[in-house]
Coordinates of C-alpha atoms in Angstrom, one line a residue:
M194 CA -8.1 -21.1 7.6
T195 CA -4.4 -20.6 8.2
N196 CA -1.8 -22.2 10.4
K197 CA 0.7 -19.4 9.7
E198 CA 0.7 -16.6 12.2
I199 CA -0.2 -13.2 10.7
Y200 CA 1.0 -10.4 12.8
F201 CA -0.7 -7.1 12.1
D202 CA 0.0 -5.4 15.4
N203 CA 3.3 -3.7 14.6
A204 CA 2.3 -0.4 16.2
A205 CA 2.2 -2.2 19.5
S206 CA 5.6 -4.0 19.0
T207 CA 7.7 -5.4 16.3
Y208 CA 9.9 -8.5 15.9
I209 CA 13.6 -7.9 16.6
Y210 CA 15.9 -7.9 13.6
E211 CA 18.2 -11.0 13.8
E212 CA 21.2 -8.8 13.4
V213 CA 20.1 -6.9 16.4
V214 CA 19.6 -10.0 18.5
Q215 CA 23.1 -11.2 17.6
H216 CA 24.6 -7.8 18.5
I217 CA 22.8 -7.7 21.8
N218 CA 24.1 -11.2 22.7
K219 CA 27.6 -10.1 21.8
I220 CA 27.3 -6.9 24.0
N221 CA 26.0 -8.9 26.9
T222 CA 28.8 -11.4 26.6
E223 CA 31.8 -9.2 25.9
F224 CA 30.8 -5.8 27.3
F225 CA 28.9 -6.6 30.5
A226 CA 30.8 -4.2 32.7
N227 CA 29.1 -1.1 34.1
P228 CA 29.7 1.7 31.6
S229 CA 30.0 4.2 34.5
S230 CA 33.0 2.3 35.9
T231 CA 36.4 3.8 35.4
H232 CA 38.3 0.6 34.9
L233 CA 39.2 -0.7 31.4
A234 CA 36.2 -3.1 31.2
G235 CA 33.8 -0.2 32.1
I236 CA 35.4 2.1 29.7
S237 CA 35.0 -0.5 26.9
S238 CA 31.3 -0.8 27.7
F239 CA 30.9 3.0 27.6
E240 CA 32.8 3.2 24.3
Q241 CA 30.3 0.8 22.7
I242 CA 27.4 3.1 23.8
K243 CA 29.3 6.2 22.6
K244 CA 30.0 4.7 19.1
M245 CA 26.4 3.5 18.6
K246 CA 24.9 6.7 20.0
E247 CA 26.9 8.8 17.5
N248 CA 25.5 6.8 14.6
F249 CA 22.0 7.2 16.0
C250 CA 22.4 11.0 16.4
E251 CA 23.9 11.3 12.9
I252 CA 20.7 9.9 11.5
L253 CA 18.6 12.5 13.4
H254 CA 21.1 15.3 12.7
I255 CA 21.6 16.1 16.4
K256 CA 24.5 16.3 18.8
P257 CA 25.0 13.3 21.1
S258 CA 24.8 15.6 24.2
S259 CA 21.2 16.4 23.4
L260 CA 20.0 12.7 23.5
I261 CA 19.2 10.8 26.7
F262 CA 18.4 7.1 26.7
T263 CA 15.4 6.0 28.8
S264 CA 13.4 2.8 29.4
G265 CA 11.0 3.4 26.5
G266 CA 8.6 5.7 24.9
A267 CA 6.3 6.1 27.9
E268 CA 9.2 7.2 30.1
S269 CA 10.4 9.6 27.5
N270 CA 7.0 11.2 27.3
N271 CA 6.7 11.4 31.1
F272 CA 10.2 12.8 31.3
A273 CA 9.6 15.5 28.7
I274 CA 6.2 16.7 30.1
K275 CA 6.9 16.5 33.9
S276 CA 10.4 17.8 33.7
V277 CA 9.5 20.8 31.7
A278 CA 6.5 21.5 33.9
F279 CA 8.4 21.2 37.2
A280 CA 11.2 23.4 36.0
N281 CA 8.6 26.1 35.2
M282 CA 6.3 26.0 38.2
L283 CA 3.9 28.9 38.1
K284 CA 0.2 28.3 38.7
S285 CA -0.8 30.5 35.8
Y286 CA 0.8 28.2 33.3
N287 CA -1.1 25.9 31.0
I288 CA -0.2 22.9 28.9
V289 CA -1.8 22.1 25.5
I290 CA -2.2 18.5 24.2
S291 CA -4.3 17.0 21.4
S292 CA -7.3 14.8 21.9
Y293 CA -5.5 11.8 20.2
E294 CA -2.4 11.5 22.5
H295 CA -1.0 8.3 23.8
P296 CA -2.0 7.6 27.4
S297 CA 1.6 8.3 28.5
V298 CA 1.1 11.9 27.3
M299 CA -2.6 12.5 28.1
N300 CA -2.5 10.9 31.6
T301 CA 0.8 12.6 32.5
A302 CA -0.6 16.0 31.5
Y303 CA -3.8 15.5 33.6
Y304 CA -1.6 14.4 36.5
L305 CA -0.1 17.9 36.5
E306 CA -3.4 19.5 37.3
K307 CA -2.8 18.7 40.9
F308 CA 0.2 21.0 40.8
G309 CA -1.8 23.9 39.4
F310 CA -1.3 23.5 35.7
E311 CA -4.3 24.0 33.4
I312 CA -4.6 21.3 30.7
R313 CA -6.1 22.4 27.4
V314 CA -7.1 19.9 24.7
C315 CA -7.0 20.6 21.0
H316 CA -9.5 18.5 19.0
L317 CA -9.5 17.1 15.5
N318 CA -11.0 18.7 12.4
E319 CA -13.4 16.8 10.0
F320 CA -10.4 15.3 8.2
G321 CA -9.0 13.6 11.3
H322 CA -6.2 16.1 11.7
L323 CA -5.4 18.5 14.5
D324 CA -7.6 21.6 14.3
L325 CA -5.0 24.4 13.8
D326 CA -7.5 27.2 14.2
M327 CA -8.4 25.8 17.6
L328 CA -4.7 25.4 18.5
K329 CA -4.1 29.1 17.7
K330 CA -6.8 30.0 20.2
L331 CA -5.5 27.6 23.0
V332 CA -1.9 28.7 22.9
D333 CA -1.2 32.0 24.7
N334 CA 1.5 33.7 26.7
N335 CA 1.0 31.4 29.7
T336 CA 1.4 28.2 27.7
I337 CA 4.5 26.5 28.9
L338 CA 4.3 23.3 26.7
V339 CA 2.5 21.9 23.7
S340 CA 2.7 18.2 23.2
T341 CA 1.5 16.3 20.1
A342 CA 2.2 13.0 18.5
H343 CA 3.9 13.0 15.1
V344 CA 1.8 10.0 14.1
C345 CA -1.3 9.0 16.1
S346 CA -0.8 5.4 17.4
E347 CA -4.5 4.5 16.9
T348 CA -5.5 6.1 13.6
G349 CA -2.2 6.8 11.9
S350 CA -3.1 10.5 11.4
V351 CA 0.1 12.4 10.6
T352 CA 0.7 15.8 12.2
D353 CA 2.5 18.5 10.4
I354 CA 5.0 19.1 13.2
K355 CA 6.9 21.8 11.3
K356 CA 3.7 23.9 10.8
I357 CA 2.6 23.4 14.3
S358 CA 6.0 24.3 15.8
D359 CA 5.9 27.5 13.7
I360 CA 2.4 28.4 14.9
I361 CA 3.3 27.8 18.6
K362 CA 6.5 29.9 18.4
A363 CA 4.7 32.7 16.5
I364 CA 2.3 33.1 19.5
N365 CA 4.8 32.4 22.3
R366 CA 8.5 32.1 21.7
K367 CA 9.0 30.8 25.3
C368 CA 6.6 27.9 24.9
Y369 CA 8.3 24.5 24.5
Y370 CA 7.1 22.0 21.9
H371 CA 7.3 18.3 22.5
V372 CA 6.7 15.7 19.8
D373 CA 5.9 12.0 20.5
A374 CA 7.7 10.4 17.6
V375 CA 7.3 6.8 18.8
Q376 CA 5.3 5.8 15.7
S377 CA 7.3 7.9 13.2
L378 CA 10.9 7.0 13.9
G379 CA 12.4 4.8 11.2
K380 CA 9.2 5.3 9.1
F381 CA 9.3 9.1 8.3
P382 CA 12.3 11.3 7.7
I383 CA 13.3 13.1 10.9
N384 CA 16.0 15.7 10.5
L385 CA 15.9 17.8 13.7
S386 CA 18.4 20.3 12.2
M387 CA 15.5 21.4 10.0
Y388 CA 13.0 21.6 12.9
N389 CA 14.4 24.6 14.8
N390 CA 11.2 25.1 16.8
I391 CA 10.9 21.6 18.2
D392 CA 12.3 21.4 21.7
L393 CA 11.8 17.7 22.8
M394 CA 11.1 14.5 20.9
S395 CA 10.4 11.0 22.2
F396 CA 11.5 7.7 20.7
S397 CA 11.0 3.9 21.4
S398 CA 13.1 1.0 20.4
H399 CA 10.6 -1.9 20.1
K400 CA 8.6 -0.1 17.5
I401 CA 11.5 -0.3 15.0
H402 CA 12.6 -3.9 15.5
G403 CA 14.8 -3.2 18.5
P404 CA 14.7 -4.6 22.0
K405 CA 12.0 -3.7 24.6
G406 CA 12.9 -1.6 27.6
V407 CA 14.8 1.1 25.9
G408 CA 13.9 4.5 24.4
A409 CA 15.3 8.0 24.1
L410 CA 14.5 11.6 24.5
Y411 CA 15.9 14.5 22.5
I412 CA 16.3 17.7 24.5
K413 CA 17.2 20.8 22.6
P414 CA 20.1 22.7 24.1
K415 CA 19.0 25.4 26.6
V416 CA 15.6 23.9 27.3
K417 CA 14.9 24.6 30.9
I418 CA 14.2 21.1 32.4
D419 CA 14.3 19.4 35.8
P420 CA 16.0 16.0 36.4
F421 CA 13.6 13.1 35.9
I422 CA 15.5 10.6 38.0
I423 CA 18.0 12.3 40.3
G424 CA 21.6 10.9 40.3
S425 CA 24.8 11.2 38.4
Q426 CA 24.3 9.6 35.0
S427 CA 23.0 11.3 31.8
A428 CA 24.2 14.8 32.8
G429 CA 22.3 14.5 36.1
L430 CA 18.9 14.4 34.3
R431 CA 18.2 10.7 34.3
A432 CA 20.1 8.5 36.8
G433 CA 20.6 4.8 36.5
T434 CA 23.1 2.4 35.0
L435 CA 23.0 2.6 31.3
N436 CA 21.4 -0.4 29.5
T437 CA 24.4 -1.1 27.3
S438 CA 23.0 -4.0 25.2
G439 CA 19.6 -2.4 25.0
I440 CA 21.0 0.9 23.8
C441 CA 23.3 -0.7 21.3
G442 CA 20.5 -2.8 20.0
F443 CA 18.2 0.2 19.7
C444 CA 20.9 2.2 17.8
L445 CA 21.6 -0.7 15.4
A446 CA 17.9 -1.2 14.7
L447 CA 17.5 2.5 13.7
S448 CA 20.6 2.2 11.5
I449 CA 19.1 -0.9 9.7
I450 CA 15.5 0.5 9.3
D451 CA 16.7 3.9 8.2
K452 CA 18.6 2.4 5.3
N453 CA 15.4 0.9 4.0
R454 CA 13.0 3.6 5.1
E455 CA 12.0 4.9 1.7
S456 CA 11.5 1.5 0.1
N457 CA 9.6 0.2 3.2
Y458 CA 7.3 3.3 3.0
I459 CA 6.4 2.7 -0.6
K460 CA 5.9 -1.0 -0.1
T461 CA 3.7 -0.4 2.9
Q462 CA 1.7 2.3 1.1
I463 CA 0.8 -0.2 -1.6
L464 CA -0.1 -2.8 0.9
R465 CA -2.4 -0.4 2.9
K466 CA -4.2 0.7 -0.3
Y467 CA -4.7 -3.0 -1.3
L468 CA -6.2 -3.8 2.1
I469 CA -8.5 -0.8 1.9
D470 CA -9.7 -1.7 -1.6
E471 CA -10.3 -5.3 -0.5
L472 CA -12.2 -4.3 2.6
N473 CA -14.4 -1.9 0.7
S474 CA -15.1 -4.6 -1.9
A475 CA -16.0 -7.2 0.7
F476 CA -18.0 -5.2 3.2
S477 CA -19.0 -1.8 1.6
D478 CA -21.8 -0.5 3.9
D479 CA -20.7 -2.5 6.9
I480 CA -17.3 -0.8 7.2
F481 CA -16.2 2.6 8.3
L482 CA -12.7 3.9 7.6
V483 CA -11.5 5.6 10.7
S484 CA -8.0 6.5 9.6
P485 CA -7.5 9.4 7.2
M486 CA -6.6 8.4 3.7
D487 CA -3.5 10.5 3.9
G488 CA -2.4 8.9 7.2
S489 CA 0.6 6.8 7.9
P490 CA 0.7 3.8 5.6
Y491 CA 1.8 1.7 8.6
I492 CA -1.5 2.1 10.5
L493 CA -5.1 1.5 9.4
N494 CA -8.0 1.8 11.8
I495 CA -11.3 0.5 10.6
A496 CA -14.7 -0.1 12.2
F497 CA -17.3 -2.7 11.5
R498 CA -21.0 -2.2 11.9
S499 CA -22.7 -3.9 14.9
I500 CA -19.5 -5.7 16.1
K501 CA -17.7 -5.7 19.4
S502 CA -14.0 -5.2 18.6
E503 CA -12.8 -7.4 21.5
V504 CA -15.0 -10.3 20.2
L505 CA -13.6 -9.9 16.7
L506 CA -10.0 -9.7 18.1
N507 CA -10.5 -12.9 20.0
A508 CA -12.0 -14.7 17.0
L509 CA -9.1 -13.6 14.8
S510 CA -6.6 -14.5 17.5
Q511 CA -8.0 -18.1 17.5
K512 CA -7.0 -18.2 13.8
S513 CA -3.5 -16.9 14.6
I514 CA -4.3 -13.4 13.1
Y515 CA -3.2 -10.6 15.4
V516 CA -4.6 -7.1 15.3
S517 CA -5.6 -4.7 18.1
S518 CA -8.4 -2.4 19.2
G519 CA -6.0 0.6 19.5
S520 CA -2.9 1.5 21.5
A521 CA -1.8 -1.5 23.5
C522 CA -1.4 0.8 26.5
N523 CA -5.1 1.8 26.2
S524 CA -6.7 -1.4 24.9
K525 CA -8.1 -2.7 28.2
T526 CA -9.9 0.5 29.2
G527 CA -12.9 0.4 26.8
I528 CA -13.4 2.8 23.9
S529 CA -10.4 5.1 23.7
K530 CA -10.6 8.9 24.1
T531 CA -9.1 9.2 20.7
L532 CA -12.0 7.4 19.0
K533 CA -14.5 9.2 21.2
A534 CA -13.1 12.5 20.0
M535 CA -13.8 11.5 16.3
N536 CA -17.1 11.6 14.5
I537 CA -17.5 7.8 14.2
P538 CA -21.1 6.7 13.7
K539 CA -22.7 5.2 16.8
D540 CA -23.2 1.7 15.3
F541 CA -19.6 1.5 14.3
I542 CA -17.6 2.9 17.2
E543 CA -17.5 -0.3 19.3
G544 CA -16.2 -2.3 16.3
A545 CA -13.0 -0.4 15.7
I546 CA -9.8 -2.4 15.1
R547 CA -6.3 -1.3 14.2
I548 CA -4.2 -3.1 11.6
S549 CA -0.5 -2.0 11.7
F550 CA 2.1 -3.1 9.3
C551 CA 5.9 -3.6 9.1
D552 CA 8.2 -4.4 6.2
L553 CA 7.6 -8.2 6.4
N554 CA 3.8 -8.1 5.8
T555 CA 2.5 -9.2 2.4
T556 CA -0.5 -9.1 0.1
D557 CA -0.9 -12.9 0.7
E558 CA -1.4 -12.2 4.4
V559 CA -4.0 -9.5 3.5
D560 CA -5.9 -12.0 1.4
I561 CA -6.0 -14.5 4.2
F562 CA -7.1 -11.8 6.6
I563 CA -9.9 -10.8 4.3
E564 CA -11.1 -14.4 3.8
N565 CA -11.3 -14.8 7.6
L566 CA -13.2 -11.6 8.0
K567 CA -15.7 -12.7 5.4
E568 CA -16.4 -15.7 7.5
L569 CA -16.4 -14.0 10.9
I570 CA -18.2 -10.6 10.4
P571 CA -21.6 -12.0 9.3
M572 CA -21.5 -14.5 12.0
L573 CA -20.6 -12.0 14.7
Q574 CA -23.2 -9.5 13.5
L575 CA -25.9 -12.1 13.6
F576 CA -24.8 -13.0 17.2
V577 CA -25.0 -9.3 18.2
R578 CA -28.5 -8.8 16.7
R579 CA -29.8 -11.7 18.7

């Protein structure tokens, strides 16, 4: 029905801004020297990173010394959780996570059980948000870390990180709070000078039209943390030659998207509502809205009755329409733990797909998407019923 590619999988990865591509090429050509070298070429490379990093930190309202660049969001999450845990090794300690965390948070937390840490999981309430009453019961004087996503990568549920951070610190001032902000950077306002009770925050480049292979971790001053990769770079906390072009591309992407953040948000909000209205009109009883209505406008998770999501994904892919069945890091392992934790009706849960937007998506693309679904859903339901 269409020869034009329709990309609705922006929570997995985004196109790179052309301006960022050009900047990366320039850095690779003109500033290829190792930024740790003490000769003039190395110093020039380091100065490029320093300049771009200062702009990045200005947007987040943090000091450059509190930001460490990594290979991506997954590494940043691993870095935050493992390094806090290993710096505070007592077998009586516990770690609290939510039931909708990205695998790089959830699996890392469970990995720490072998070192004596107790992992406690906070579930969602009936509205798809973190159950704050349950959180208050889980956090105690032996909780060393709480880790939650700012925006759930599968459903778009938005966590009130200010409220949660205040709850945690009211119970245990020594407990650290880590926020996975991979899906909120560049989309939601993040002013860390206003979040005094947030200790660590993870970011990723390729979710905001930057290059793959680069991310960052904010570490609040005085957080007790072990080195993640031992060596000399990044204050001894994360060794390895700095990825000059990747870092500069990441910083430029944030600068670009931040300038348009408010207008992008409004535009995407309108687009998401339009899609929901069209879906309800076309499928009514055969569709279940998984995402909360007040969730991120950039992510919409829906489920179709009596449909296998992977079959629908493949059928849409054949028509050059790209969506996903959830987090790309979790999509090949069956029904995700996030969806299992939610009260999704049994005849819908296997038919959940995630549509995720960026600033380039349009209502025309939504119309084409709906027309293809009208053709595919009845056919696939008939196939399943056989």
